[in-house]
């Protein structure tokens, strides 16, 4: 027969068991069968041809440590190969089976064979001692019982069923009936009282015979010494005591106080109590007996889970010269109590848990057990803290599944610490817990979000190319690549690549070229932020870039005064207006607010209006000044930082008659910057002044009424999202050029010329004139300054009209 290597065959069996299925045969054979004993026709029973056993590499392996069987490869018969001792193989087990594994190849098949080993009566009863010695007083009455040590048989069933027989005698018989506790015992019963004078020693033979075929037996010598004088043994008030004790009963607790009586007197009635020699040694570690009082106490630990029942055999012996003894049994039943904490263990845990896990997803498998019995061994489980999106669900006995019951959001809770507690139903209940950490893994479910819906940025013009002007920042509550943000400018609405760029990682905005307020006032665009998740999510924000004016344009005087000569008829009174200087500044705001002054004011008879540009006489001029041409040099400055300026020259000549003016003066050309005045005022000038003054007063009254009404209704608040009024904080006027300016935004808009009043709505805090941030704080306008500004503005307007009318 081909012999498979044991290790290889085990691997092949494991591999093919699930793949090929298995067959099963059952044989039986008697133990101690001789080598070669026929067991079965295994090849035929497995449906194999005998001629195929060798080619198909028939092999057999025993699961035990020893090979008891062999297969004849010539005829396919299974036979006994070595001696089989059922008692050595299976001890007292009723079922004794040897498992064989059979495998053949081409095609590969696997079979399981069981051979039952049947018991034969090959073991004789054995006594633990060769001789048992008894001492019996001659005065012991009939029917007195003396327990004997029985025999044991290694066989099972009827082969181990023992019957006892006593050698023939006149005094003793055997009683092998059942006690109250239904345990078999051998009791020697005195039939006829003994007489020491007749026979001081009796030698008997006790024979134990089993129920097998053929019957086997064993013997023990009984040596009975007959004692004199002390003829009454101690007697217990009952032969069997039943006691119930709770487990974990405290050491020193009294179990029972035994009481035996002896009818003798003196020392012959004094009794000592002790455990029988048949008592297992372990019991003496749990219980103790007081030899004088008969008290049995607990000295060890009672554990229901270890031992539920104790049988104590007690001997009461008197102290006579020939001591007599009495016997009883104490049966102690241990009652279970809730003294074992439930055990909980984690069998499996699937973490991290995706935040999009659906309700019903199983996270962990948990098992629980309790060694107690009854309700003390039944457990309940629950979770802490309450309100978690999880629950425990019982799958089968003592196993629970931790499952998801509600949607998860990692951005709200990144991980859960769960305490699983199991509690039994005992009194008082006991519990144990395990702690689980369930981290939640991220999915890309949050789009990048900016801190505010829009940004307003103020950038001074003439910035260097590539200057960093602002940084936009978006946040994404996701993690890892789901929170990795890139930025870009959305140019679908308006191409801005030549003006602004954004760094894709930092969100920094750069001005790619110098900005010119006179050409471009506003850039409005959208910055988009996209994360790196799959799929990626986007967010956007609107950015408004306001270009702030700098004083980069000097005032320009329109026309030239050097070729123009103003003739005045003398005498001239002080305060007489000679002409007016007109200048323009391409800047705006304070940078375009112009003021006028004379270069050498102390040495000339002229004065110039600081904000009007009107040149007038400082004192009277008479004929002594006639014929002299005087040059008036006027300096025009803006209010920027640093200040920029320009100069204008006005020529004045005095004549003695108006006829000379008519013949010599030439009219100013178109575009010149001054308006010559005549000495006489006609009626049209008076009418014009009255009309303009009336209109001015009416406008002032209407304006004050509207201001009071608006002030009562609401106040202007500076801050994000509110209108901001931009104007001068000093009395004066602004002069602007007619240069074309525009705004780049989401839609194109027609650019207009600059006006003296501009209102816009920025989305960032606005700085007040003092430079302090006034965000969300009421700043009521200075009514006195506004009125003064309007008054001077209207006076300037009147003077302009007077000049025009005078011409």
Short mmCIF file of C-alpha atoms in Angstrom, two decimals, residues 85-537:
data_model
loop_
_atom_site.label_atom_id
_atom_site.label_comp_id
_atom_site.label_asym_id
_atom_site.label_seq_id
_atom_site.Cartn_x
_atom_site.Cartn_y
_atom_site.Cartn_z
CA UNK A 85 -6.76 -1.48 24.20
CA UNK A 86 -10.08 0.32 24.52
CA UNK A 87 -9.38 1.32 28.12
CA UNK A 88 -6.03 2.82 27.15
CA UNK A 89 -7.56 4.55 24.15
CA UNK A 90 -10.85 5.87 25.56
CA UNK A 91 -10.79 5.21 29.31
CA UNK A 92 -14.37 5.22 30.67
CA UNK A 93 -15.97 6.86 27.63
CA UNK A 94 -18.92 4.89 26.36
CA UNK A 95 -18.19 5.73 22.72
CA UNK A 96 -14.73 4.81 21.51
CA UNK A 97 -14.08 5.57 17.83
CA UNK A 98 -10.90 5.63 15.73
CA UNK A 99 -11.10 8.12 12.83
CA UNK A 100 -9.39 7.28 9.53
CA UNK A 101 -8.90 9.60 6.55
CA UNK A 102 -8.71 7.98 3.09
CA UNK A 103 -7.64 9.79 -0.08
CA UNK A 104 -7.22 8.60 -3.67
CA UNK A 105 -6.14 10.47 -6.77
CA UNK A 106 -7.02 10.56 -10.47
CA UNK A 107 -9.63 11.77 -9.83
CA UNK A 108 -8.97 13.11 -6.34
CA UNK A 109 -11.47 11.89 -3.72
CA UNK A 110 -11.59 12.09 0.04
CA UNK A 111 -13.31 9.72 2.49
CA UNK A 112 -13.83 9.61 6.25
CA UNK A 113 -13.93 6.20 7.97
CA UNK A 114 -14.92 5.54 11.59
CA UNK A 115 -14.01 2.29 13.37
CA UNK A 116 -15.83 1.76 16.66
CA UNK A 117 -13.82 -0.13 19.28
CA UNK A 118 -16.15 -2.39 21.22
CA UNK A 119 -15.41 -3.30 24.78
CA UNK A 120 -14.65 -6.88 25.88
CA UNK A 121 -14.41 -8.04 29.44
CA UNK A 122 -10.65 -7.95 29.68
CA UNK A 123 -10.33 -6.19 33.02
CA UNK A 124 -11.03 -7.90 36.32
CA UNK A 125 -12.38 -5.93 39.31
CA UNK A 126 -9.59 -4.54 41.49
CA UNK A 127 -9.65 -3.57 45.15
CA UNK A 128 -7.52 -0.63 46.24
CA UNK A 129 -6.05 -2.68 49.13
CA UNK A 130 -5.10 -6.30 49.47
CA UNK A 131 -6.46 -6.43 53.01
CA UNK A 132 -9.16 -4.61 54.96
CA UNK A 133 -9.01 -4.76 58.76
CA UNK A 134 -12.09 -4.28 60.92
CA UNK A 135 -12.40 -4.19 64.69
CA UNK A 136 -15.80 -5.32 66.00
CA UNK A 137 -16.79 -5.63 69.58
CA UNK A 138 -18.27 -8.82 70.75
CA UNK A 139 -21.18 -6.90 72.09
CA UNK A 140 -22.17 -5.43 68.75
CA UNK A 141 -25.73 -6.38 68.09
CA UNK A 142 -27.12 -8.06 65.06
CA UNK A 143 -27.82 -6.08 61.90
CA UNK A 144 -24.96 -3.68 62.63
CA UNK A 145 -23.48 -2.43 59.35
CA UNK A 146 -19.83 -1.90 58.47
CA UNK A 147 -19.06 -0.07 55.21
CA UNK A 148 -16.34 -1.69 53.09
CA UNK A 149 -14.19 -0.25 50.32
CA UNK A 150 -15.54 -1.49 47.02
CA UNK A 151 -13.66 -2.61 43.92
CA UNK A 152 -13.29 -0.82 40.57
CA UNK A 153 -13.42 -2.17 36.99
CA UNK A 154 -11.80 -0.41 34.00
CA UNK A 155 -14.38 -1.83 31.59
CA UNK A 156 -17.71 -0.21 30.80
CA UNK A 157 -21.33 -1.22 30.69
CA UNK A 158 -22.23 -4.66 31.93
CA UNK A 159 -18.54 -5.58 31.91
CA UNK A 160 -18.10 -3.12 34.77
CA UNK A 161 -21.30 -4.01 36.66
CA UNK A 162 -19.98 -5.58 39.88
CA UNK A 163 -21.57 -8.10 42.21
CA UNK A 164 -20.06 -8.90 45.60
CA UNK A 165 -19.85 -12.25 47.36
CA UNK A 166 -18.61 -13.04 50.82
CA UNK A 167 -16.93 -16.29 51.71
CA UNK A 168 -19.14 -18.63 53.77
CA UNK A 169 -19.29 -17.83 57.53
CA UNK A 170 -21.72 -17.85 60.39
CA UNK A 171 -21.65 -14.24 61.48
CA UNK A 172 -21.63 -11.89 58.46
CA UNK A 173 -23.61 -11.26 55.34
CA UNK A 174 -23.32 -8.61 52.61
CA UNK A 175 -25.78 -5.81 51.88
CA UNK A 176 -25.00 -4.19 48.49
CA UNK A 177 -28.35 -2.47 48.03
CA UNK A 178 -28.81 1.23 47.14
CA UNK A 179 -28.51 3.89 49.78
CA UNK A 180 -30.82 6.88 49.94
CA UNK A 181 -28.47 8.79 47.66
CA UNK A 182 -28.65 5.91 45.12
CA UNK A 183 -24.89 5.36 45.28
CA UNK A 184 -23.68 1.73 45.23
CA UNK A 185 -21.74 0.63 48.30
CA UNK A 186 -20.65 -2.60 50.00
CA UNK A 187 -21.80 -3.03 53.56
CA UNK A 188 -20.85 -5.87 55.88
CA UNK A 189 -23.78 -6.77 58.13
CA UNK A 190 -23.41 -8.64 61.37
CA UNK A 191 -25.91 -11.50 61.34
CA UNK A 192 -25.02 -13.20 64.64
CA UNK A 193 -23.19 -11.38 67.47
CA UNK A 194 -19.56 -12.24 67.89
CA UNK A 195 -17.92 -14.03 70.76
CA UNK A 196 -14.29 -13.14 71.31
CA UNK A 197 -13.72 -16.23 73.43
CA UNK A 198 -14.99 -18.43 70.61
CA UNK A 199 -13.01 -16.71 67.85
CA UNK A 200 -11.03 -13.50 68.37
CA UNK A 201 -10.24 -13.04 64.67
CA UNK A 202 -12.30 -13.80 61.60
CA UNK A 203 -10.72 -14.10 58.12
CA UNK A 204 -13.14 -13.60 55.29
CA UNK A 205 -12.73 -13.23 51.55
CA UNK A 206 -14.73 -10.59 49.70
CA UNK A 207 -15.07 -11.36 45.99
CA UNK A 208 -16.16 -8.82 43.33
CA UNK A 209 -17.41 -10.28 40.04
CA UNK A 210 -18.25 -8.25 36.92
CA UNK A 211 -21.12 -8.83 34.51
CA UNK A 212 -19.05 -9.68 31.43
CA UNK A 213 -18.70 -12.92 29.57
CA UNK A 214 -16.63 -14.62 30.67
CA UNK A 215 -16.99 -13.18 34.15
CA UNK A 216 -13.89 -11.85 35.87
CA UNK A 217 -13.43 -11.30 39.56
CA UNK A 218 -11.15 -9.84 42.20
CA UNK A 219 -10.80 -10.49 45.91
CA UNK A 220 -9.76 -8.75 49.11
CA UNK A 221 -9.02 -10.25 52.53
CA UNK A 222 -11.21 -9.10 55.40
CA UNK A 223 -9.55 -9.38 58.82
CA UNK A 224 -12.08 -8.87 61.62
CA UNK A 225 -10.82 -8.42 65.12
CA UNK A 226 -13.40 -9.06 67.86
CA UNK A 227 -13.15 -6.52 70.70
CA UNK A 228 -14.32 -6.95 74.15
CA UNK A 229 -15.99 -4.69 76.72
CA UNK A 230 -16.95 -1.68 74.63
CA UNK A 231 -19.96 -3.17 73.05
CA UNK A 232 -21.99 -0.07 71.97
CA UNK A 233 -20.93 2.00 68.95
CA UNK A 234 -21.82 5.68 68.54
CA UNK A 235 -25.08 6.21 66.68
CA UNK A 236 -26.11 9.35 64.72
CA UNK A 237 -29.65 10.56 65.04
CA UNK A 238 -29.98 10.10 61.26
CA UNK A 239 -27.85 8.39 58.69
CA UNK A 240 -28.11 11.11 56.00
CA UNK A 241 -28.04 14.88 56.34
CA UNK A 242 -28.85 17.27 53.45
CA UNK A 243 -27.48 20.82 53.63
CA UNK A 244 -27.74 23.75 51.17
CA UNK A 245 -25.05 26.44 51.16
CA UNK A 246 -24.64 29.56 49.06
CA UNK A 247 -21.44 29.73 47.09
CA UNK A 248 -18.85 32.15 48.41
CA UNK A 249 -19.99 31.38 51.95
CA UNK A 250 -17.55 33.04 54.30
CA UNK A 251 -14.77 30.99 55.81
CA UNK A 252 -15.63 29.78 59.32
CA UNK A 253 -19.36 29.49 58.62
CA UNK A 254 -21.00 26.58 60.52
CA UNK A 255 -22.42 23.96 58.17
CA UNK A 256 -23.92 21.51 60.66
CA UNK A 257 -23.40 20.35 64.25
CA UNK A 258 -23.46 16.55 64.17
CA UNK A 259 -24.53 14.62 67.21
CA UNK A 260 -23.90 10.94 67.80
CA UNK A 261 -24.72 9.06 71.00
CA UNK A 262 -23.10 6.07 72.70
CA UNK A 263 -24.90 3.94 75.28
CA UNK A 264 -21.72 3.02 77.03
CA UNK A 265 -20.44 4.82 80.09
CA UNK A 266 -17.26 6.60 80.97
CA UNK A 267 -14.58 6.78 78.39
CA UNK A 268 -16.42 4.32 76.19
CA UNK A 269 -19.11 6.92 75.48
CA UNK A 270 -16.75 9.75 74.68
CA UNK A 271 -16.89 10.27 70.92
CA UNK A 272 -14.45 11.68 68.37
CA UNK A 273 -15.64 12.85 64.95
CA UNK A 274 -13.58 12.69 61.77
CA UNK A 275 -13.91 12.36 58.04
CA UNK A 276 -13.88 8.92 56.50
CA UNK A 277 -10.69 7.79 54.82
CA UNK A 278 -12.66 7.54 51.59
CA UNK A 279 -13.20 11.32 51.49
CA UNK A 280 -11.33 13.00 48.60
CA UNK A 281 -8.39 15.07 49.78
CA UNK A 282 -9.79 18.20 48.06
CA UNK A 283 -12.86 18.12 50.32
CA UNK A 284 -10.68 18.44 53.39
CA UNK A 285 -9.44 21.78 51.98
CA UNK A 286 -13.02 23.07 51.85
CA UNK A 287 -14.52 21.71 55.08
CA UNK A 288 -13.25 20.93 58.56
CA UNK A 289 -14.79 18.94 61.41
CA UNK A 290 -14.27 19.49 65.12
CA UNK A 291 -13.28 16.11 66.54
CA UNK A 292 -14.81 16.90 69.95
CA UNK A 293 -18.05 18.71 69.06
CA UNK A 294 -18.87 17.36 65.59
CA UNK A 295 -19.17 20.86 64.11
CA UNK A 296 -18.52 21.02 60.39
CA UNK A 297 -17.38 24.43 59.15
CA UNK A 298 -16.37 25.99 55.85
CA UNK A 299 -12.63 26.67 55.65
CA UNK A 300 -12.19 27.09 51.87
CA UNK A 301 -13.96 28.76 48.99
CA UNK A 302 -17.22 27.35 47.73
CA UNK A 303 -17.67 27.95 44.02
CA UNK A 304 -20.80 26.76 42.27
CA UNK A 305 -19.01 26.93 38.93
CA UNK A 306 -16.36 24.44 40.19
CA UNK A 307 -18.37 21.97 42.29
CA UNK A 308 -22.11 21.92 42.79
CA UNK A 309 -22.31 18.96 45.20
CA UNK A 310 -20.23 17.60 48.11
CA UNK A 311 -20.69 14.21 49.85
CA UNK A 312 -19.01 14.00 53.25
CA UNK A 313 -18.74 10.61 54.97
CA UNK A 314 -18.48 11.14 58.73
CA UNK A 315 -17.19 8.67 61.31
CA UNK A 316 -18.06 8.95 65.00
CA UNK A 317 -15.74 6.82 67.11
CA UNK A 318 -15.81 6.31 70.85
CA UNK A 319 -12.72 6.39 73.07
CA UNK A 320 -13.03 2.95 74.58
CA UNK A 321 -10.14 0.55 74.69
CA UNK A 322 -11.74 -1.10 71.73
CA UNK A 323 -13.21 1.94 69.99
CA UNK A 324 -16.48 1.56 68.17
CA UNK A 325 -17.67 3.82 65.42
CA UNK A 326 -20.84 5.05 63.79
CA UNK A 327 -21.26 6.47 60.31
CA UNK A 328 -23.38 9.02 58.50
CA UNK A 329 -23.35 11.05 55.29
CA UNK A 330 -23.65 14.81 54.91
CA UNK A 331 -24.77 15.86 51.41
CA UNK A 332 -24.02 19.55 50.75
CA UNK A 333 -25.65 21.25 47.77
CA UNK A 334 -23.98 24.49 46.68
CA UNK A 335 -26.44 27.18 45.54
CA UNK A 336 -25.49 29.59 42.80
CA UNK A 337 -25.33 33.29 43.49
CA UNK A 338 -24.46 36.20 41.23
CA UNK A 339 -20.72 36.32 41.87
CA UNK A 340 -19.34 36.28 38.33
CA UNK A 341 -19.00 39.48 36.37
CA UNK A 342 -20.19 39.14 32.77
CA UNK A 343 -17.35 38.90 30.28
CA UNK A 344 -17.49 40.98 27.10
CA UNK A 345 -15.03 40.72 24.22
CA UNK A 346 -14.59 42.33 20.81
CA UNK A 347 -14.55 39.77 18.00
CA UNK A 348 -14.16 42.13 15.06
CA UNK A 349 -14.06 45.88 14.40
CA UNK A 350 -14.17 47.58 10.99
CA UNK A 351 -12.64 51.07 11.25
CA UNK A 352 -12.31 53.77 10.11
CA UNK A 353 -15.97 54.12 9.25
CA UNK A 354 -16.79 56.17 6.11
CA UNK A 355 -19.06 59.09 6.93
CA UNK A 356 -21.42 58.10 4.09
CA UNK A 357 -22.08 54.67 5.63
CA UNK A 358 -25.73 53.76 5.27
CA UNK A 359 -27.92 52.80 8.22
CA UNK A 360 -27.60 49.09 8.85
CA UNK A 361 -23.83 48.96 8.28
CA UNK A 362 -22.19 46.55 10.75
CA UNK A 363 -19.18 48.04 12.55
CA UNK A 364 -18.27 45.41 15.13
CA UNK A 365 -19.17 41.94 16.43
CA UNK A 366 -19.21 41.66 20.24
CA UNK A 367 -19.68 38.56 22.39
CA UNK A 368 -20.78 38.36 26.03
CA UNK A 369 -20.92 35.51 28.56
CA UNK A 370 -21.57 34.88 32.25
CA UNK A 371 -20.46 31.80 34.19
CA UNK A 372 -23.43 32.03 36.57
CA UNK A 373 -26.59 30.03 36.03
CA UNK A 374 -30.24 30.93 35.79
CA UNK A 375 -31.12 34.59 35.61
CA UNK A 376 -27.68 35.44 37.02
CA UNK A 377 -26.19 34.11 33.80
CA UNK A 378 -28.52 36.01 31.46
CA UNK A 379 -27.06 39.29 30.22
CA UNK A 380 -28.36 42.47 28.64
CA UNK A 381 -26.25 44.93 26.68
CA UNK A 382 -26.46 48.67 26.05
CA UNK A 383 -24.37 51.57 24.76
CA UNK A 384 -23.05 54.70 26.46
CA UNK A 385 -23.38 57.59 25.90
CA UNK A 386 -26.94 57.63 24.70
CA UNK A 387 -28.00 59.43 21.56
CA UNK A 388 -25.24 57.94 19.41
CA UNK A 389 -25.95 57.05 15.76
CA UNK A 390 -25.31 53.39 16.65
CA UNK A 391 -27.17 50.55 18.30
CA UNK A 392 -26.52 47.01 19.49
CA UNK A 393 -28.51 44.28 17.83
CA UNK A 394 -28.58 40.68 19.04
CA UNK A 395 -27.61 38.29 16.22
CA UNK A 396 -27.69 35.00 18.10
CA UNK A 397 -27.12 33.82 21.65
CA UNK A 398 -24.54 36.01 23.43
CA UNK A 399 -23.46 37.73 20.20
CA UNK A 400 -24.26 41.32 19.27
CA UNK A 401 -23.70 43.47 16.20
CA UNK A 402 -22.88 47.18 16.50
CA UNK A 403 -24.65 48.82 13.55
CA UNK A 404 -25.17 52.33 12.17
CA UNK A 405 -28.69 53.71 12.64
CA UNK A 406 -28.34 57.38 11.61
CA UNK A 407 -26.37 59.42 9.05
CA UNK A 408 -22.80 60.35 10.02
CA UNK A 409 -20.98 63.64 9.48
CA UNK A 410 -17.23 63.71 10.08
CA UNK A 411 -17.22 67.50 10.11
CA UNK A 412 -19.56 67.44 13.12
CA UNK A 413 -18.00 64.47 14.96
CA UNK A 414 -14.64 63.11 13.79
CA UNK A 415 -14.63 60.05 16.06
CA UNK A 416 -16.86 58.30 18.57
CA UNK A 417 -15.82 56.76 21.86
CA UNK A 418 -18.36 54.06 22.57
CA UNK A 419 -18.65 52.12 25.81
CA UNK A 420 -20.40 48.75 25.44
CA UNK A 421 -21.74 47.50 28.77
CA UNK A 422 -23.16 44.05 29.51
CA UNK A 423 -25.15 43.47 32.70
CA UNK A 424 -26.55 40.26 34.09
CA UNK A 425 -29.98 39.87 35.67
CA UNK A 426 -28.75 38.75 39.07
CA UNK A 427 -29.39 40.49 42.39
CA UNK A 428 -27.50 42.71 42.67
CA UNK A 429 -26.73 42.94 38.94
CA UNK A 430 -23.09 42.85 37.83
CA UNK A 431 -21.68 44.44 34.72
CA UNK A 432 -18.52 44.92 32.68
CA UNK A 433 -17.63 47.19 29.79
CA UNK A 434 -15.28 47.64 26.88
CA UNK A 435 -14.45 50.91 25.16
CA UNK A 436 -14.39 51.24 21.38
CA UNK A 437 -12.89 54.08 19.36
CA UNK A 438 -14.67 54.50 16.01
CA UNK A 439 -12.94 57.12 13.81
CA UNK A 440 -14.98 58.51 10.91
CA UNK A 441 -13.20 58.71 7.56
CA UNK A 442 -13.77 61.70 5.33
CA UNK A 443 -15.57 61.95 2.00
CA UNK A 444 -15.66 65.05 -0.16
CA UNK A 445 -19.06 66.39 0.88
CA UNK A 446 -18.15 70.02 1.60
CA UNK A 447 -17.38 72.65 -1.01
CA UNK A 448 -14.72 75.31 -0.27
CA UNK A 449 -16.32 78.36 1.35
CA UNK A 450 -15.00 81.90 1.63
CA UNK A 451 -15.26 83.82 4.87
CA UNK A 452 -17.55 86.45 3.30
CA UNK A 453 -19.64 86.58 0.12
CA UNK A 454 -17.57 89.34 -1.45
CA UNK A 455 -14.42 91.37 -0.88
CA UNK A 456 -13.70 95.03 -1.56
CA UNK A 457 -10.06 95.94 -2.11
CA UNK A 458 -8.61 99.45 -2.34
CA UNK A 459 -5.42 99.73 -4.37
CA UNK A 460 -3.48 102.92 -4.97
CA UNK A 461 -2.78 103.69 -8.59
CA UNK A 462 0.72 103.49 -10.05
CA UNK A 463 1.41 100.25 -8.19
CA UNK A 464 4.52 98.30 -9.26
CA UNK A 465 3.84 95.41 -11.68
CA UNK A 466 3.22 92.13 -9.84
CA UNK A 467 2.34 93.85 -6.57
CA UNK A 468 0.45 91.75 -4.01
CA UNK A 469 -2.83 93.57 -3.45
CA UNK A 470 -4.97 91.12 -1.46
CA UNK A 471 -5.31 87.51 -0.32
CA UNK A 472 -8.54 85.55 -0.60
CA UNK A 473 -8.91 82.53 1.58
CA UNK A 474 -11.42 79.71 1.44
CA UNK A 475 -11.79 76.94 3.98
CA UNK A 476 -12.96 73.36 3.55
CA UNK A 477 -13.97 71.36 6.64
CA UNK A 478 -12.94 68.14 4.88
CA UNK A 479 -9.45 66.69 5.36
CA UNK A 480 -6.49 65.54 3.24
CA UNK A 481 -6.95 65.97 -0.50
CA UNK A 482 -10.64 66.78 0.04
CA UNK A 483 -9.50 70.00 1.75
CA UNK A 484 -6.63 70.82 -0.65
CA UNK A 485 -7.81 74.05 -2.32
CA UNK A 486 -6.70 75.68 -5.57
CA UNK A 487 -7.77 79.15 -6.75
CA UNK A 488 -8.34 80.68 -10.16
CA UNK A 489 -10.09 83.71 -11.64
CA UNK A 490 -13.24 83.04 -13.59
CA UNK A 491 -12.77 84.91 -16.89
CA UNK A 492 -16.00 83.74 -18.48
CA UNK A 493 -17.66 87.04 -17.60
CA UNK A 494 -14.78 89.40 -18.51
CA UNK A 495 -11.18 88.80 -19.57
CA UNK A 496 -8.95 90.10 -16.77
CA UNK A 497 -5.75 88.11 -17.36
CA UNK A 498 -3.78 91.26 -18.26
CA UNK A 499 -4.80 93.04 -15.04
CA UNK A 500 -5.10 90.54 -12.17
CA UNK A 501 -3.77 87.06 -11.38
CA UNK A 502 -4.24 84.77 -8.40
CA UNK A 503 -1.78 82.29 -6.94
CA UNK A 504 -3.38 78.85 -7.23
CA UNK A 505 -2.26 77.65 -3.81
CA UNK A 506 -2.07 80.71 -1.54
CA UNK A 507 -4.96 82.74 -2.97
CA UNK A 508 -2.79 85.85 -3.22
CA UNK A 509 -4.02 88.42 -5.77
CA UNK A 510 -1.40 90.25 -7.84
CA UNK A 511 -1.75 93.34 -10.04
CA UNK A 512 0.07 92.42 -13.24
CA UNK A 513 0.48 96.02 -14.43
CA UNK A 514 0.36 99.51 -12.91
CA UNK A 515 -3.22 100.70 -12.45
CA UNK A 516 -4.25 104.23 -13.48
CA UNK A 517 -7.17 105.75 -11.64
CA UNK A 518 -7.75 108.19 -14.50
CA UNK A 519 -8.19 105.20 -16.84
CA UNK A 520 -9.66 102.49 -14.58
CA UNK A 521 -11.63 102.93 -11.39
CA UNK A 522 -13.02 99.45 -10.61
CA UNK A 523 -12.19 95.83 -11.38
CA UNK A 524 -14.91 93.37 -10.46
CA UNK A 525 -14.37 89.63 -10.94
CA UNK A 526 -14.99 86.22 -9.37
CA UNK A 527 -12.35 84.04 -7.73
CA UNK A 528 -13.21 80.35 -7.68
CA UNK A 529 -11.87 77.77 -5.21
CA UNK A 530 -11.84 74.05 -5.98
CA UNK A 531 -10.83 71.17 -3.72
CA UNK A 532 -8.90 68.08 -4.84
CA UNK A 533 -11.57 65.53 -3.90
CA UNK A 534 -13.29 63.12 -6.26
CA UNK A 535 -15.53 64.53 -7.47
CA UNK A 536 -14.18 67.99 -6.76
CA UNK A 537 -16.42 70.73 -5.33
#
